[in-house]
Tab-separated table of C-alpha atoms in Angstrom:
chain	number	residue	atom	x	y	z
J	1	UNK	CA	84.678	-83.681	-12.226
J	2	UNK	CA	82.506	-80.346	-11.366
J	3	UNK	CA	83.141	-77.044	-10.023
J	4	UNK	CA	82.563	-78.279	-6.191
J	5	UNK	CA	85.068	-80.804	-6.706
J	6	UNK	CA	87.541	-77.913	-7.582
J	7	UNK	CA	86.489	-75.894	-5.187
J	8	UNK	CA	86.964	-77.833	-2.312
J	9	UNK	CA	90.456	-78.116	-2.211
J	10	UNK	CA	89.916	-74.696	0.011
J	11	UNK	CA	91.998	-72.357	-2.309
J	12	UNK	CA	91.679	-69.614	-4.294
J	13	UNK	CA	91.321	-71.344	-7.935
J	14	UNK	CA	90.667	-68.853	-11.275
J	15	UNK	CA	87.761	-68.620	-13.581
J	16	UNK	CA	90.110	-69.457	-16.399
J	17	UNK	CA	91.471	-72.739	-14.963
J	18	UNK	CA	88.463	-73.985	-13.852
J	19	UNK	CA	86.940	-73.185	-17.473
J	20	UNK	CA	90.525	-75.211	-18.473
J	21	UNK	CA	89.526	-78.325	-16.531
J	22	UNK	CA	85.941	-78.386	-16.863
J	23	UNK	CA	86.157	-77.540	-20.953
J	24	UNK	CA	83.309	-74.357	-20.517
J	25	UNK	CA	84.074	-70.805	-21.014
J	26	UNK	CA	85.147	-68.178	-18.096
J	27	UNK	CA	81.258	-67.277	-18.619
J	28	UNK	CA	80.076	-70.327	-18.208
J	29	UNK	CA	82.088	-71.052	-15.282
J	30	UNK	CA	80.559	-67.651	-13.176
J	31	UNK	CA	76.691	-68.741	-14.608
J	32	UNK	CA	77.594	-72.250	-12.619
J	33	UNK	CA	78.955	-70.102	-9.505
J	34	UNK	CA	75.874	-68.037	-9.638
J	35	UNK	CA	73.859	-70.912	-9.678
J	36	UNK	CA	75.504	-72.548	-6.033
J	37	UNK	CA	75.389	-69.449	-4.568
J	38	UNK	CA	71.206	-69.410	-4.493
J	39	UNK	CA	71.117	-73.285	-3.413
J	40	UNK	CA	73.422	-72.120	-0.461
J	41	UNK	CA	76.499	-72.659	-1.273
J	42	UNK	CA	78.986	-69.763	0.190
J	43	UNK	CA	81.607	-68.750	-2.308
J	44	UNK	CA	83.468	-66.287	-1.852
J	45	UNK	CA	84.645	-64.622	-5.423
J	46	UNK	CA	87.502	-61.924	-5.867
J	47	UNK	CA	89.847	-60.814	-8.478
J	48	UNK	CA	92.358	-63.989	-8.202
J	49	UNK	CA	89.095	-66.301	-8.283
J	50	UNK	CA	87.063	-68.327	-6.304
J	51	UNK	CA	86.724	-70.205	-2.675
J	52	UNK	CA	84.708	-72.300	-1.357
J	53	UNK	CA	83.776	-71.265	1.940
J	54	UNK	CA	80.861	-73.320	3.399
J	55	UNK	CA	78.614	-76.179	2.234
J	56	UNK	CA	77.460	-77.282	5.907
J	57	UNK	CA	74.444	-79.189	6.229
J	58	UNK	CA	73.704	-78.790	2.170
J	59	UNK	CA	71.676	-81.755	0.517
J	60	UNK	CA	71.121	-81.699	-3.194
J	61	UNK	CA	72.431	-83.451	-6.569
J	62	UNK	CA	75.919	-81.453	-6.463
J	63	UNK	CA	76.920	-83.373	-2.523
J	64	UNK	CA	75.621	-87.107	-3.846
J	65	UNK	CA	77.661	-86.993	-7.655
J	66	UNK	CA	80.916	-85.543	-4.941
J	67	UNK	CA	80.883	-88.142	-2.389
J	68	UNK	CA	80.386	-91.116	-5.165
J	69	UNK	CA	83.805	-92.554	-4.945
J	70	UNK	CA	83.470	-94.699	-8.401
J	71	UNK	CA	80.926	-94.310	-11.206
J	72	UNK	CA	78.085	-96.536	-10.984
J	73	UNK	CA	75.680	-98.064	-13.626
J	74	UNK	CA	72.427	-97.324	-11.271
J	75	UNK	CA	73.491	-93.559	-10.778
J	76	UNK	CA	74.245	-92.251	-13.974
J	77	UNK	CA	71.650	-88.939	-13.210
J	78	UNK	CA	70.669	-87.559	-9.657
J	79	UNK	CA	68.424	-84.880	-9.903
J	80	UNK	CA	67.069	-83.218	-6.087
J	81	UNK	CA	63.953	-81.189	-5.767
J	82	UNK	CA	63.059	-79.206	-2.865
J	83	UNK	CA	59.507	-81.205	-2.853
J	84	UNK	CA	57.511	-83.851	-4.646
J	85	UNK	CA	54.283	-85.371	-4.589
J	86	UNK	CA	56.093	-88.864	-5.077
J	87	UNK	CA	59.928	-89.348	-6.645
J	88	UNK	CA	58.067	-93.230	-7.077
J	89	UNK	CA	55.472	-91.395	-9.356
J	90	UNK	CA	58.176	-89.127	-10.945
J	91	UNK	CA	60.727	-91.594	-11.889
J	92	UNK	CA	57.939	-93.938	-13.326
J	93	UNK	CA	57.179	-90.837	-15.990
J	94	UNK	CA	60.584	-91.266	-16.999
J	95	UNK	CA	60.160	-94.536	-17.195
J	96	UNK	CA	57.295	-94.461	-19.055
J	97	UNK	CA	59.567	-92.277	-21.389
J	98	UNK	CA	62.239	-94.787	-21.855
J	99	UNK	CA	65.039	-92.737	-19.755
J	100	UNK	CA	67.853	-95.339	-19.359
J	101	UNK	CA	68.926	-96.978	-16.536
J	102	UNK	CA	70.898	-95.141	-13.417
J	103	UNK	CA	68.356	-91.543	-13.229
J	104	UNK	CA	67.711	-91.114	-9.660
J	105	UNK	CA	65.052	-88.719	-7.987
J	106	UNK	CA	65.481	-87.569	-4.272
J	107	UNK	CA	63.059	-85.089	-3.208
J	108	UNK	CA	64.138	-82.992	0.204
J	109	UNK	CA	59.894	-83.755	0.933
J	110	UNK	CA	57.123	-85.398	-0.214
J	111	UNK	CA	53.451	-84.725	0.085
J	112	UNK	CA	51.647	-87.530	-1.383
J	113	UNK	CA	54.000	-90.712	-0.986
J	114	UNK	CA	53.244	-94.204	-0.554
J	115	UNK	CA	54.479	-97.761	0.099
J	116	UNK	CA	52.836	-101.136	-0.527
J	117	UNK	CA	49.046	-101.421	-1.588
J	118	UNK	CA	49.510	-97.895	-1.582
J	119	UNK	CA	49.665	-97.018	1.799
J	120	UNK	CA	50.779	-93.317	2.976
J	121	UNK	CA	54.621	-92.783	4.165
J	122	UNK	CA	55.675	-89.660	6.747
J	123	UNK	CA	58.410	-87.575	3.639
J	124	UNK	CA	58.912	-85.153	6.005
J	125	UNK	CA	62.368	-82.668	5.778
J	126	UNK	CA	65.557	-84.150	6.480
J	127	UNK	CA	64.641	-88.493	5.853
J	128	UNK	CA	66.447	-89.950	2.806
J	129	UNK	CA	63.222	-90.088	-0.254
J	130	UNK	CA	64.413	-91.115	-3.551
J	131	UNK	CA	63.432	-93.820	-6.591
J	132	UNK	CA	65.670	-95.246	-8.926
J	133	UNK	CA	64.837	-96.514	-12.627
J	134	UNK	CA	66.707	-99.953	-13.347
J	135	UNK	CA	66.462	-102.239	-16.080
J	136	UNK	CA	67.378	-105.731	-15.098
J	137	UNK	CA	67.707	-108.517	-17.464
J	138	UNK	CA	65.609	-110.809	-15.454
J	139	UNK	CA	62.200	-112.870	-15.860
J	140	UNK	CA	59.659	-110.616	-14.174
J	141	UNK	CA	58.608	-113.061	-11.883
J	142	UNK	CA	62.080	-112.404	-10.514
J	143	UNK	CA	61.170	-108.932	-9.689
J	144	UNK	CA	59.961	-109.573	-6.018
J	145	UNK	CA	63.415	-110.406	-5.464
J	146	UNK	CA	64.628	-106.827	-5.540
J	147	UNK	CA	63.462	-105.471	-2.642
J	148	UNK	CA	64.618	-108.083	-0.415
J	149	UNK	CA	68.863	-107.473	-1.864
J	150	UNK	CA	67.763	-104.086	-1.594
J	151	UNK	CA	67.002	-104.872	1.930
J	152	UNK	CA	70.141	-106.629	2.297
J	153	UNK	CA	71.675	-103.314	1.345
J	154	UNK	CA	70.434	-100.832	3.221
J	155	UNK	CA	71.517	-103.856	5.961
J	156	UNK	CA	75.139	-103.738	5.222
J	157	UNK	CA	75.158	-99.567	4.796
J	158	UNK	CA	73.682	-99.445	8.575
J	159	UNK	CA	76.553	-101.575	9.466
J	160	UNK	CA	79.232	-98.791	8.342
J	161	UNK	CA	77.726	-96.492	10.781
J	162	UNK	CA	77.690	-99.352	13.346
J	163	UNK	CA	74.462	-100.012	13.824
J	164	UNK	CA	72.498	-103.248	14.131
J	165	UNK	CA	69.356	-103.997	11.953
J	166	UNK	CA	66.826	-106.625	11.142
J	167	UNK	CA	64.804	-107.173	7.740
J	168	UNK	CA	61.598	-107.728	8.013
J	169	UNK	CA	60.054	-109.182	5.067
J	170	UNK	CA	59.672	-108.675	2.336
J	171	UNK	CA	60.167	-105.346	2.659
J	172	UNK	CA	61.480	-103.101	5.559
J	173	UNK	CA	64.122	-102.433	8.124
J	174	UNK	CA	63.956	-102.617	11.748
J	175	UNK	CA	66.474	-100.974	13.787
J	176	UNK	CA	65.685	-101.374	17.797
J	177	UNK	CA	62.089	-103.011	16.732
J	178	UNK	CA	60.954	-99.703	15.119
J	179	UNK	CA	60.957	-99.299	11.300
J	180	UNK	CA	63.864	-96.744	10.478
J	181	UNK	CA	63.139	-97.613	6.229
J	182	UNK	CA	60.947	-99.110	3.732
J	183	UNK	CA	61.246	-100.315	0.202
J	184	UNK	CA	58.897	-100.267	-2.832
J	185	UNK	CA	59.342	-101.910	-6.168
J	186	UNK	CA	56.971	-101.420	-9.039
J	187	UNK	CA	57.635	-102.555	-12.757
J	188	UNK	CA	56.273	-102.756	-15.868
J	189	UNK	CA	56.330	-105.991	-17.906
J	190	UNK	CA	55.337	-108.284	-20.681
J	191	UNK	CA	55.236	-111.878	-20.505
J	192	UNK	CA	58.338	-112.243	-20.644
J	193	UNK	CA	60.619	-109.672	-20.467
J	194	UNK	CA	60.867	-106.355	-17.805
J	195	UNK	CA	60.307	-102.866	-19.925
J	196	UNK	CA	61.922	-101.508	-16.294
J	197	UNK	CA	61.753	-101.377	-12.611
J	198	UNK	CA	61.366	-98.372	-10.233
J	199	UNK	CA	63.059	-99.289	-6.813
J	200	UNK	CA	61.739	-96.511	-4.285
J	201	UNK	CA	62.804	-96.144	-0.276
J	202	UNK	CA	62.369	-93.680	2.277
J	203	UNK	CA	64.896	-93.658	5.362
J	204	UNK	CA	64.504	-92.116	8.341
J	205	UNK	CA	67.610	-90.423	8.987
J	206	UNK	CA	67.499	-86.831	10.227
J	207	UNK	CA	63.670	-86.276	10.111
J	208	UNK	CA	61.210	-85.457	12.585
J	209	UNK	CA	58.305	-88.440	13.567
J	210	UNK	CA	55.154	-87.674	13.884
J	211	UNK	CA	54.616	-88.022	16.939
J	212	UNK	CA	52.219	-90.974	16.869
J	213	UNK	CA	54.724	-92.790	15.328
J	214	UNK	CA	57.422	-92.491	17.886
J	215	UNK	CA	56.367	-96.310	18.976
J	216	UNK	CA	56.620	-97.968	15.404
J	217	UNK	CA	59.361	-95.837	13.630
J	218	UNK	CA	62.776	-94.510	14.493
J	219	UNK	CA	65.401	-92.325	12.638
J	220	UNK	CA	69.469	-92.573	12.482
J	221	UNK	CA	69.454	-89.179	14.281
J	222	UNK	CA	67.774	-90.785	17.013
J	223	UNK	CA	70.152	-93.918	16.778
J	224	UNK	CA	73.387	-92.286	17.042
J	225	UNK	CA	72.303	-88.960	18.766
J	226	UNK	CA	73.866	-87.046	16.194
J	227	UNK	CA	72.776	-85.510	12.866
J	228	UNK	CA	74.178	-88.090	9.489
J	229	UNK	CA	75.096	-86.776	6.776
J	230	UNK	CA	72.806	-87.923	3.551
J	231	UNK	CA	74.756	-87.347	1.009
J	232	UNK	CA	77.164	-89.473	2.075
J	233	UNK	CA	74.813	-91.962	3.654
J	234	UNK	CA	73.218	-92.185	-0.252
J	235	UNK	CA	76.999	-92.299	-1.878
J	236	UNK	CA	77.381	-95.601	0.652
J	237	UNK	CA	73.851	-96.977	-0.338
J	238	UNK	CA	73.966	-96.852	-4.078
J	239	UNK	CA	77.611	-98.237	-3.594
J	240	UNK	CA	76.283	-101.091	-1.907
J	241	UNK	CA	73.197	-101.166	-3.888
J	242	UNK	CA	75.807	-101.639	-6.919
J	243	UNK	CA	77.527	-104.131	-6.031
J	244	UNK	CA	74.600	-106.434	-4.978
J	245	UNK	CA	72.386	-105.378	-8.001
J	246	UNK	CA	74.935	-106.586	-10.252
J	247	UNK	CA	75.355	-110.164	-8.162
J	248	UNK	CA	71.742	-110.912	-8.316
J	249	UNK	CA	71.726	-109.870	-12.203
J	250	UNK	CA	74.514	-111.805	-12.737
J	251	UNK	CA	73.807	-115.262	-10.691
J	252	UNK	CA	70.774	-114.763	-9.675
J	253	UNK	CA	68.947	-115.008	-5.682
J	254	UNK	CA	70.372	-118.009	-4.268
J	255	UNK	CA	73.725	-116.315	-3.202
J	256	UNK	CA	71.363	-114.000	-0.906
J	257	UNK	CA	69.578	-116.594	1.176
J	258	UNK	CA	71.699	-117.319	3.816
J	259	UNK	CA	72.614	-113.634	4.858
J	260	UNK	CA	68.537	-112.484	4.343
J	261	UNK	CA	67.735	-115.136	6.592
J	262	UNK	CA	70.668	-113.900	9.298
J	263	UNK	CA	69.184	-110.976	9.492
J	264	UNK	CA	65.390	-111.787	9.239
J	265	UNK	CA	63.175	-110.478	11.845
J	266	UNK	CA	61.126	-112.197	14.041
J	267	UNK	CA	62.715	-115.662	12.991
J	268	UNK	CA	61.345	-119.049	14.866
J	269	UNK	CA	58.692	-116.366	16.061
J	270	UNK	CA	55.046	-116.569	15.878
J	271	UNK	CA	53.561	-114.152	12.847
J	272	UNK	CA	50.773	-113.423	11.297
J	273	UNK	CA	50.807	-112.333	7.726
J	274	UNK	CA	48.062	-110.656	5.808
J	275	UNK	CA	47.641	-110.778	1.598
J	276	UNK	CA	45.843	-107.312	1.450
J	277	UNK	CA	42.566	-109.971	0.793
J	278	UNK	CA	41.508	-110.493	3.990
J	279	UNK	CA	43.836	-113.635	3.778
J	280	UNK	CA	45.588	-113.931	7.378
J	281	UNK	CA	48.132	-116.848	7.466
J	282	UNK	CA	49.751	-117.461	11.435
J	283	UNK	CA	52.762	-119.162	12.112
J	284	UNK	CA	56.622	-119.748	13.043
J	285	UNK	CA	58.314	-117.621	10.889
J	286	UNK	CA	61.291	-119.949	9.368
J	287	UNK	CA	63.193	-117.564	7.072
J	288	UNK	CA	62.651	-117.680	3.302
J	289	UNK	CA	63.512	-120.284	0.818
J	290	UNK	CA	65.447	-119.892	-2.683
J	291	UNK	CA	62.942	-117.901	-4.233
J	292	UNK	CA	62.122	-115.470	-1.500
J	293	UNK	CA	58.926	-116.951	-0.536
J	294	UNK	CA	58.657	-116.494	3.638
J	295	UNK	CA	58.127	-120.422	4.748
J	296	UNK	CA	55.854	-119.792	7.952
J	297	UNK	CA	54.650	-123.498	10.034
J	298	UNK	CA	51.350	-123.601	10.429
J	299	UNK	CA	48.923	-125.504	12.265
J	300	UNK	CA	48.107	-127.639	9.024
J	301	UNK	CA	51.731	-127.431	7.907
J	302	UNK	CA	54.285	-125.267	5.774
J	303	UNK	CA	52.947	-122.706	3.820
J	304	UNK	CA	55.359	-120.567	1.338
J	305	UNK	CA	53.968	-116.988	0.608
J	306	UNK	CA	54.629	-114.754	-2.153
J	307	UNK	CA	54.045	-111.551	-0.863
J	308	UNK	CA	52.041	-109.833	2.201
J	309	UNK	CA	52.486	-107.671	5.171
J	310	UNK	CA	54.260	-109.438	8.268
J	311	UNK	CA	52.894	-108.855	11.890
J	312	UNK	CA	54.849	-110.268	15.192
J	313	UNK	CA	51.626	-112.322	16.754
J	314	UNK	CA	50.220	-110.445	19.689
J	315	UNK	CA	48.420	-112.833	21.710
């Protein structure tokens, strides 16, 4: 429990007995109050205590750790900065530090972020930008696998706000054709063992597109026509996240198969799919198999592919 937690049951609560619950001194307890106050909070103090009069619209460390319903294992530390060059690069120093498992890094905007082979990602004010450190106990060449149960997740979260998605693999989400997310995974590793994994992805949820954009990407503002809250959009994530994190850990990829390949898009289509090496494979897109490789039918057969960037074919 914090001080918001107290505060929002929307009375008047003392210095003293929030000092009592929390275990910190009366001067502790105003330093904290202080501290809300200049990230916006409005708190109203008098002689019988304090209220808690607004937190509307507020996104930071304090809403995520309130709307958590249950501990989790992959959230032990949130921290929130008004703007990053990358959390990916940030999160990856801790890494490099040996910070455990569960610290999380959203930044409010980034100015230098990036998705696969390192290509740039709009961070503007308002999307959903944050890594997370993890520390699986998994071969590495079961890393891969991450980002498409993370996919899976941020699937079943867009569901609770009732909205229909596709995965596109290995590593996106499609809402209405457009990309409204995309996922990142980078580890480090020795032969064979994982030292850790840093799971990044951006959402789209109440930023602004650039406008040339507007054709490829969409946001869940746009989607619902109203503004989402994050926090509680993240709380639902890293729930979901949980529970799916510690399926795969436990009994590995297989479970995941059918429902990736429910939800694949462009399935039975025709797609091209480029390695980053000027390798372009074209085919039917049939879903992947057990081990997340995409099975596309080609004109000399079935190829399985590891990894690569998926196109729809245009003719």
């Amino acid at each position: 429990m914090n001080i918001l937690e107290i505060l929002k049951s929307k009375e008047i609560v003392s210095g003293s007995a929030i000092g009592e619950v929390l275990g910190i001194s009366r001067a502790a307890v105003h330093k904290q109050i202080n501290t809300l106050k200049q990230i916006g909070y409005k708190i109203k103090s008098s002689s019988k205590g304090y209220v808690l009069i607004s937190n509307k619209n507020l996104f930071n460390e304090y809403e995520i750790e309130s709307k958590l319903k249950k501990p989790l294992k992959i959230c032990k530390t949130v921290k929130y900065y008004k703007q990053l060059p990358s959390t990916q690069t940030a999160v990856k120093k801790l890494a490099e530090k040996n910070f455990e498992e569960g610290f999380i890094i959203v930044a409010e905007k980034q100015t230098n972020s990036y998705g696969r082979i390192k290509r740039m990602w709009s961070s503007n004010a308002g999307g959903l930008w944050f890594s997370i450190l993890l520390k699986p106990s998994i071969r590495p060449d079961e890393a891969s696998k991450l980002a498409l149960i993370l996919s899976i997740a941020l699937k079943r979260t867009l569901k609770e706000y009732k909205v229909d998605s596709e995965i596109k693999w290995s590593n996106d989400v499609f809402v209405n054709g457009r990309k409204i997310a995309g996922i990142l995974v980078e580890m480090s590793a020795e032969q064979d063992r994982i030292n850790w994994i840093v799971a990044g992805i951006g959402i789209n949820i109440n930023n602004k597109l650039p406008e040339k954009f507007a054709d490829i990407s969409i946001s869940l503002k746009k989607v619902l026509g109203r503004e989402v809250d994050r926090a509680e959009f993240l709380a639902e994530l890293l729930a979901k996240i949980e529970d799916i994190y510690n399926d795969f850990c436990n009994t590995g990829f297989e479970m995941f198969v059918e429902e990736y390949n429910w939800n694949i898009a462009y399935k039975n289509e025709i797609v091209s799919i480029d390695d980053g090496y000027n390798n372009i494979v074209s085919g039917v897109n049939l879903g992947i198999d057990k081990d997340g490789k995409l099975i596309v039918n080609t004109k000399v057969g079935l190829k399985k592919i590891i990894s690569g960037t998926l196109r729809k074919y245009e003719t």
